Amino acid sequence: MQKALILSCSLLLGACSYFPGIHRIEVQQGNLVTQDMLNQLKPGMTKAQVRYVLGTPLLVDTFNQQRWDYIYRLEKADGELESKTISLYFQNDKLANVQGDMRPGAPAESGPTAADKAQ
């Protein structure tokens, strides 16, 4: 009797993950870097200025201090995965190059501005 009850409970609890409507959370990891933030970057900025604009990088290579990597990953509740990587390269502690999924100078993807809403 006790084994049957344990088996029934384990089957019911295991089946809960298959029911629709179960709440799943979005999981964010890393540094969220927006296009507006990247547009503020200019060649020749110091590491301190870049850190002020983008925040502390997720990865700094211990063997190559002249490269910073900003990695962002979002796993949505529906299972869709969004991932962005941006690498910054420095020469003499000044920003020299930006590579990755987004580039500085591109138009920002944003909704209506406050001025648009006022009209």
Coordinates of C-alpha atoms in Angstrom, one line a residue:
M1 CA 0.0 0.0 0.0
Q2 CA 2.8 2.4 0.9
K3 CA 4.7 1.6 -2.2
A4 CA 1.6 2.3 -4.3
L5 CA 1.1 5.7 -2.6
I6 CA 4.8 6.7 -3.2
L7 CA 4.5 5.6 -6.8
S8 CA 1.3 7.5 -7.4
C9 CA 2.7 10.7 -5.8
S10 CA 5.9 10.5 -7.9
L11 CA 3.9 10.0 -11.1
L12 CA 1.7 13.0 -10.3
L13 CA 4.6 15.3 -9.4
G14 CA 6.5 14.3 -12.4
A15 CA 3.6 15.0 -14.7
C16 CA 3.2 18.6 -13.4
S17 CA 6.0 19.8 -15.7
Y18 CA 3.9 18.7 -18.7
F19 CA 0.8 20.7 -17.9
P20 CA 0.2 23.8 -19.9
G21 CA 0.1 27.0 -17.9
I22 CA 3.0 26.2 -15.7
H23 CA 4.9 29.4 -15.0
R24 CA 8.4 29.5 -16.4
I25 CA 10.8 32.4 -15.7
E26 CA 13.1 34.2 -18.0
V27 CA 16.8 33.7 -17.1
Q28 CA 19.2 36.5 -17.9
Q29 CA 22.9 36.1 -17.6
G30 CA 25.8 38.4 -18.3
N31 CA 25.9 42.1 -19.2
L32 CA 23.0 43.7 -21.0
V33 CA 24.5 46.1 -23.5
T34 CA 22.1 48.2 -25.5
Q35 CA 22.6 50.0 -28.8
D36 CA 22.4 53.3 -27.0
M37 CA 25.3 52.3 -24.7
L38 CA 27.4 51.2 -27.6
N39 CA 26.7 54.4 -29.5
Q40 CA 28.4 56.3 -26.6
L41 CA 31.7 54.5 -27.3
K42 CA 34.4 56.5 -29.1
P43 CA 37.8 55.3 -30.2
G44 CA 40.5 56.5 -27.8
M45 CA 38.3 56.2 -24.7
T46 CA 40.1 55.0 -21.6
K47 CA 39.2 51.7 -19.9
A48 CA 37.7 53.7 -17.0
Q49 CA 35.4 55.6 -19.4
V50 CA 34.4 52.4 -21.2
R51 CA 33.6 50.7 -17.8
Y52 CA 31.5 53.7 -16.9
V53 CA 29.4 53.4 -20.1
L54 CA 29.1 49.6 -20.3
G55 CA 29.8 48.4 -16.8
T56 CA 32.4 45.8 -15.8
P57 CA 33.0 43.3 -18.5
L58 CA 32.0 39.7 -17.9
L59 CA 35.3 38.3 -19.2
V60 CA 38.7 39.8 -19.0
D61 CA 41.4 37.5 -20.4
T62 CA 44.2 37.2 -17.8
F63 CA 46.7 36.7 -20.6
N64 CA 45.5 39.5 -22.7
Q65 CA 44.4 42.5 -20.7
Q66 CA 43.8 44.5 -23.9
R67 CA 40.5 42.5 -24.7
W68 CA 37.2 42.8 -22.8
D69 CA 34.2 40.6 -23.6
Y70 CA 30.6 41.5 -22.8
I71 CA 28.3 38.5 -23.1
Y72 CA 24.6 38.5 -22.6
R73 CA 22.3 35.5 -22.7
L74 CA 18.5 35.4 -22.2
E75 CA 16.5 32.2 -22.0
K76 CA 12.9 33.1 -22.5
A77 CA 10.0 31.3 -20.8
D78 CA 9.0 29.7 -24.1
G79 CA 12.5 28.2 -24.5
E80 CA 13.8 30.7 -27.1
L81 CA 17.4 31.7 -26.5
E82 CA 18.8 35.1 -27.3
S83 CA 22.6 35.6 -27.1
K84 CA 24.8 38.6 -27.8
T85 CA 28.6 39.0 -27.6
I86 CA 30.6 42.1 -27.9
S87 CA 34.4 42.2 -27.8
L88 CA 36.4 45.4 -27.1
Y89 CA 40.1 45.7 -28.0
F90 CA 42.4 48.3 -26.5
Q91 CA 45.8 49.6 -27.5
N92 CA 47.9 51.4 -24.8
D93 CA 44.8 51.3 -22.6
K94 CA 42.7 53.2 -25.1
L95 CA 39.7 51.8 -27.0
A96 CA 40.8 50.7 -30.5
N97 CA 38.2 48.3 -31.9
V98 CA 34.7 46.9 -31.2
Q99 CA 33.6 43.6 -32.7
G100 CA 30.5 41.5 -32.1
D101 CA 26.8 41.2 -32.7
M102 CA 26.2 45.0 -32.4
R103 CA 28.3 47.9 -33.5
P104 CA 28.6 51.5 -32.3
G105 CA 27.0 54.1 -34.6
A106 CA 24.1 51.9 -35.6
P107 CA 20.6 53.4 -35.1
A108 CA 19.1 52.5 -31.7
E109 CA 16.2 50.1 -31.8
S110 CA 13.7 51.8 -29.6
G111 CA 10.0 52.6 -29.3
P112 CA 8.4 56.0 -29.4
T113 CA 10.1 58.8 -27.6
A114 CA 8.6 61.0 -24.9
A115 CA 8.2 63.7 -27.6
D116 CA 6.3 61.3 -29.8
K117 CA 4.0 60.3 -27.0
A118 CA 3.2 64.0 -26.2
Q119 CA 1.8 64.6 -29.7

